[in-house]
């Protein structure tokens, strides 16, 4: 049985990223979604031997790809709908810590961010509208 969710967790990646960049950006952006809403996290896991494992999201994280223009458009759509989102800019590949990451984003106006990825969680229909034109990542 497949669970149905009224909300969607989605990551949108710029399609020209290298493999290591796609993985890194997805991990960072997913952590932002988890940190923003602890209710998205389920219960911890345990195996038959009683070994405990960390809890994960309660619902799938869908990863999409698109070009730079689509990321800019999706960013604007999300902001215009009042959706909270996480961003990852190209400059973050060259910083080495959280303080420098925040400073790199803070230095650029929203409309000029050099986005390589973004993530959001919200009502399914709103997230679908933000991601219009994106394709599931392969």
PDB file of C-alpha atoms in Angstrom:
ATOM      1  CA  UNK A   1       0.000   0.000   0.000  1.00  0.00           C
ATOM      2  CA  UNK A   2       1.367   3.411  -0.967  1.00  0.00           C
ATOM      3  CA  UNK A   3       0.861   6.222   1.526  1.00  0.00           C
ATOM      4  CA  UNK A   4      -0.635   9.468   0.246  1.00  0.00           C
ATOM      5  CA  UNK A   5       0.587  12.767   1.612  1.00  0.00           C
ATOM      6  CA  UNK A   6      -1.039  16.188   1.486  1.00  0.00           C
ATOM      7  CA  UNK A   7       2.429  17.757   1.545  1.00  0.00           C
ATOM      8  CA  UNK A   8       5.549  17.306  -0.523  1.00  0.00           C
ATOM      9  CA  UNK A   9       9.248  17.545   0.279  1.00  0.00           C
ATOM     10  CA  UNK A  10      11.161  18.434  -2.864  1.00  0.00           C
ATOM     11  CA  UNK A  11      14.721  19.273  -3.833  1.00  0.00           C
ATOM     12  CA  UNK A  12      15.430  20.981  -7.162  1.00  0.00           C
ATOM     13  CA  UNK A  13      18.978  20.707  -8.499  1.00  0.00           C
ATOM     14  CA  UNK A  14      20.651  22.488 -11.374  1.00  0.00           C
ATOM     15  CA  UNK A  15      21.024  19.814 -14.034  1.00  0.00           C
ATOM     16  CA  UNK A  16      24.692  20.504 -14.858  1.00  0.00           C
ATOM     17  CA  UNK A  17      26.112  19.643 -11.413  1.00  0.00           C
ATOM     18  CA  UNK A  18      28.719  16.922 -11.021  1.00  0.00           C
ATOM     19  CA  UNK A  19      27.658  13.772  -9.149  1.00  0.00           C
ATOM     20  CA  UNK A  20      29.414  14.717  -5.911  1.00  0.00           C
ATOM     21  CA  UNK A  21      27.808  18.166  -6.055  1.00  0.00           C
ATOM     22  CA  UNK A  22      24.306  16.746  -6.560  1.00  0.00           C
ATOM     23  CA  UNK A  23      24.727  14.477  -3.544  1.00  0.00           C
ATOM     24  CA  UNK A  24      26.249  17.196  -1.368  1.00  0.00           C
ATOM     25  CA  UNK A  25      23.596  19.781  -2.241  1.00  0.00           C
ATOM     26  CA  UNK A  26      20.759  17.284  -1.700  1.00  0.00           C
ATOM     27  CA  UNK A  27      22.120  16.346   1.729  1.00  0.00           C
ATOM     28  CA  UNK A  28      22.533  19.951   2.851  1.00  0.00           C
ATOM     29  CA  UNK A  29      19.129  21.042   1.573  1.00  0.00           C
ATOM     30  CA  UNK A  30      17.367  18.016   3.099  1.00  0.00           C
ATOM     31  CA  UNK A  31      18.904  18.830   6.471  1.00  0.00           C
ATOM     32  CA  UNK A  32      17.362  22.308   6.260  1.00  0.00           C
ATOM     33  CA  UNK A  33      13.898  20.854   5.704  1.00  0.00           C
ATOM     34  CA  UNK A  34      14.334  18.447   8.624  1.00  0.00           C
ATOM     35  CA  UNK A  35      15.552  21.241  10.882  1.00  0.00           C
ATOM     36  CA  UNK A  36      12.666  23.524   9.962  1.00  0.00           C
ATOM     37  CA  UNK A  37       9.924  21.092  10.953  1.00  0.00           C
ATOM     38  CA  UNK A  38      10.716  18.331  13.464  1.00  0.00           C
ATOM     39  CA  UNK A  39       7.212  16.895  12.900  1.00  0.00           C
ATOM     40  CA  UNK A  40       8.436  15.680   9.499  1.00  0.00           C
ATOM     41  CA  UNK A  41      10.692  13.180  11.257  1.00  0.00           C
ATOM     42  CA  UNK A  42       9.291   9.782  12.208  1.00  0.00           C
ATOM     43  CA  UNK A  43      10.211   7.490  15.055  1.00  0.00           C
ATOM     44  CA  UNK A  44      13.664   5.898  15.442  1.00  0.00           C
ATOM     45  CA  UNK A  45      14.241   2.493  13.867  1.00  0.00           C
ATOM     46  CA  UNK A  46      15.428  -0.718  15.490  1.00  0.00           C
ATOM     47  CA  UNK A  47      16.393  -4.074  14.029  1.00  0.00           C
ATOM     48  CA  UNK A  48      15.472  -7.514  15.373  1.00  0.00           C
ATOM     49  CA  UNK A  49      18.588  -7.516  17.572  1.00  0.00           C
ATOM     50  CA  UNK A  50      17.517  -4.292  19.276  1.00  0.00           C
ATOM     51  CA  UNK A  51      20.150  -2.137  17.622  1.00  0.00           C
ATOM     52  CA  UNK A  52      18.745   1.377  17.378  1.00  0.00           C
ATOM     53  CA  UNK A  53      18.992   3.635  14.322  1.00  0.00           C
ATOM     54  CA  UNK A  54      18.190   7.266  13.748  1.00  0.00           C
ATOM     55  CA  UNK A  55      14.750   8.436  12.695  1.00  0.00           C
ATOM     56  CA  UNK A  56      14.160   9.636   9.119  1.00  0.00           C
ATOM     57  CA  UNK A  57      11.595  11.703   7.266  1.00  0.00           C
ATOM     58  CA  UNK A  58       8.049  10.333   7.467  1.00  0.00           C
ATOM     59  CA  UNK A  59       7.549  10.893   3.736  1.00  0.00           C
ATOM     60  CA  UNK A  60       9.647  10.641   0.577  1.00  0.00           C
ATOM     61  CA  UNK A  61      11.977  13.395  -0.587  1.00  0.00           C
ATOM     62  CA  UNK A  62      11.543  13.885  -4.332  1.00  0.00           C
ATOM     63  CA  UNK A  63      14.559  15.179  -6.228  1.00  0.00           C
ATOM     64  CA  UNK A  64      14.074  17.155  -9.432  1.00  0.00           C
ATOM     65  CA  UNK A  65      16.423  18.700 -11.988  1.00  0.00           C
ATOM     66  CA  UNK A  66      16.248  21.784 -14.144  1.00  0.00           C
ATOM     67  CA  UNK A  67      18.395  24.460 -15.724  1.00  0.00           C
ATOM     68  CA  UNK A  68      19.556  27.663 -14.038  1.00  0.00           C
ATOM     69  CA  UNK A  69      16.587  29.638 -15.380  1.00  0.00           C
ATOM     70  CA  UNK A  70      14.148  27.129 -13.892  1.00  0.00           C
ATOM     71  CA  UNK A  71      15.828  27.380 -10.492  1.00  0.00           C
ATOM     72  CA  UNK A  72      15.480  31.167 -10.596  1.00  0.00           C
ATOM     73  CA  UNK A  73      11.838  30.867 -11.659  1.00  0.00           C
ATOM     74  CA  UNK A  74      11.061  28.254  -8.979  1.00  0.00           C
ATOM     75  CA  UNK A  75      12.751  30.429  -6.348  1.00  0.00           C
ATOM     76  CA  UNK A  76      10.547  33.372  -7.308  1.00  0.00           C
ATOM     77  CA  UNK A  77       7.422  31.210  -7.375  1.00  0.00           C
ATOM     78  CA  UNK A  78       8.143  29.848  -3.901  1.00  0.00           C
ATOM     79  CA  UNK A  79       8.742  33.312  -2.472  1.00  0.00           C
ATOM     80  CA  UNK A  80       5.603  34.723  -4.106  1.00  0.00           C
ATOM     81  CA  UNK A  81       3.564  31.912  -2.513  1.00  0.00           C
ATOM     82  CA  UNK A  82       5.049  32.540   0.905  1.00  0.00           C
ATOM     83  CA  UNK A  83       6.689  29.105   1.049  1.00  0.00           C
ATOM     84  CA  UNK A  84       9.770  28.692   3.206  1.00  0.00           C
ATOM     85  CA  UNK A  85      12.699  27.245   1.329  1.00  0.00           C
ATOM     86  CA  UNK A  86      16.358  26.414   1.602  1.00  0.00           C
ATOM     87  CA  UNK A  87      18.865  27.564  -1.005  1.00  0.00           C
ATOM     88  CA  UNK A  88      22.305  26.405  -2.029  1.00  0.00           C
ATOM     89  CA  UNK A  89      24.340  28.776  -4.195  1.00  0.00           C
ATOM     90  CA  UNK A  90      27.388  28.021  -6.303  1.00  0.00           C
ATOM     91  CA  UNK A  91      29.536  30.080  -3.932  1.00  0.00           C
ATOM     92  CA  UNK A  92      28.927  27.563  -1.150  1.00  0.00           C
ATOM     93  CA  UNK A  93      31.150  25.039  -2.938  1.00  0.00           C
ATOM     94  CA  UNK A  94      34.140  27.233  -2.074  1.00  0.00           C
ATOM     95  CA  UNK A  95      33.345  28.066   1.551  1.00  0.00           C
ATOM     96  CA  UNK A  96      34.477  25.913   4.401  1.00  0.00           C
ATOM     97  CA  UNK A  97      32.057  26.509   7.242  1.00  0.00           C
ATOM     98  CA  UNK A  98      28.523  27.467   8.182  1.00  0.00           C
ATOM     99  CA  UNK A  99      29.324  31.114   9.010  1.00  0.00           C
ATOM    100  CA  UNK A 100      30.978  31.644   5.615  1.00  0.00           C
ATOM    101  CA  UNK A 101      28.046  29.895   3.905  1.00  0.00           C
ATOM    102  CA  UNK A 102      25.546  32.274   5.481  1.00  0.00           C
ATOM    103  CA  UNK A 103      27.744  35.287   4.656  1.00  0.00           C
ATOM    104  CA  UNK A 104      28.016  34.206   0.998  1.00  0.00           C
ATOM    105  CA  UNK A 105      24.225  34.054   0.659  1.00  0.00           C
ATOM    106  CA  UNK A 106      23.704  37.265   2.622  1.00  0.00           C
ATOM    107  CA  UNK A 107      26.034  39.155   0.247  1.00  0.00           C
ATOM    108  CA  UNK A 108      23.745  38.701  -2.777  1.00  0.00           C
ATOM    109  CA  UNK A 109      20.206  40.049  -3.383  1.00  0.00           C
ATOM    110  CA  UNK A 110      17.540  37.339  -3.798  1.00  0.00           C
ATOM    111  CA  UNK A 111      17.059  37.948  -7.526  1.00  0.00           C
ATOM    112  CA  UNK A 112      20.803  37.576  -8.189  1.00  0.00           C
ATOM    113  CA  UNK A 113      21.485  34.375  -6.242  1.00  0.00           C
ATOM    114  CA  UNK A 114      23.504  31.901  -8.331  1.00  0.00           C
ATOM    115  CA  UNK A 115      21.338  28.944  -7.355  1.00  0.00           C
ATOM    116  CA  UNK A 116      22.453  25.355  -7.804  1.00  0.00           C
ATOM    117  CA  UNK A 117      19.711  23.904  -5.619  1.00  0.00           C
ATOM    118  CA  UNK A 118      16.703  24.653  -3.493  1.00  0.00           C
ATOM    119  CA  UNK A 119      14.419  22.622  -1.256  1.00  0.00           C
ATOM    120  CA  UNK A 120      10.957  23.176   0.075  1.00  0.00           C
ATOM    121  CA  UNK A 121       8.171  21.496   1.964  1.00  0.00           C
ATOM    122  CA  UNK A 122       4.585  22.562   1.651  1.00  0.00           C
ATOM    123  CA  UNK A 123       1.143  21.687   0.380  1.00  0.00           C
ATOM    124  CA  UNK A 124       1.494  19.274  -2.529  1.00  0.00           C
ATOM    125  CA  UNK A 125      -0.308  21.491  -5.056  1.00  0.00           C
ATOM    126  CA  UNK A 126       1.762  24.569  -4.127  1.00  0.00           C
ATOM    127  CA  UNK A 127       5.057  22.661  -4.406  1.00  0.00           C
ATOM    128  CA  UNK A 128       3.934  21.225  -7.754  1.00  0.00           C
ATOM    129  CA  UNK A 129       3.266  24.757  -9.054  1.00  0.00           C
ATOM    130  CA  UNK A 130       6.670  25.970  -7.862  1.00  0.00           C
ATOM    131  CA  UNK A 131       8.392  23.058  -9.631  1.00  0.00           C
ATOM    132  CA  UNK A 132       6.413  23.304 -12.884  1.00  0.00           C
ATOM    133  CA  UNK A 133       8.785  22.475 -15.741  1.00  0.00           C
ATOM    134  CA  UNK A 134      11.207  20.441 -13.611  1.00  0.00           C
ATOM    135  CA  UNK A 135      11.752  16.749 -14.250  1.00  0.00           C
ATOM    136  CA  UNK A 136      12.426  14.018 -11.711  1.00  0.00           C
ATOM    137  CA  UNK A 137      16.164  13.627 -11.270  1.00  0.00           C
ATOM    138  CA  UNK A 138      17.630  10.525 -12.905  1.00  0.00           C
TER     139      UNK A 138
END
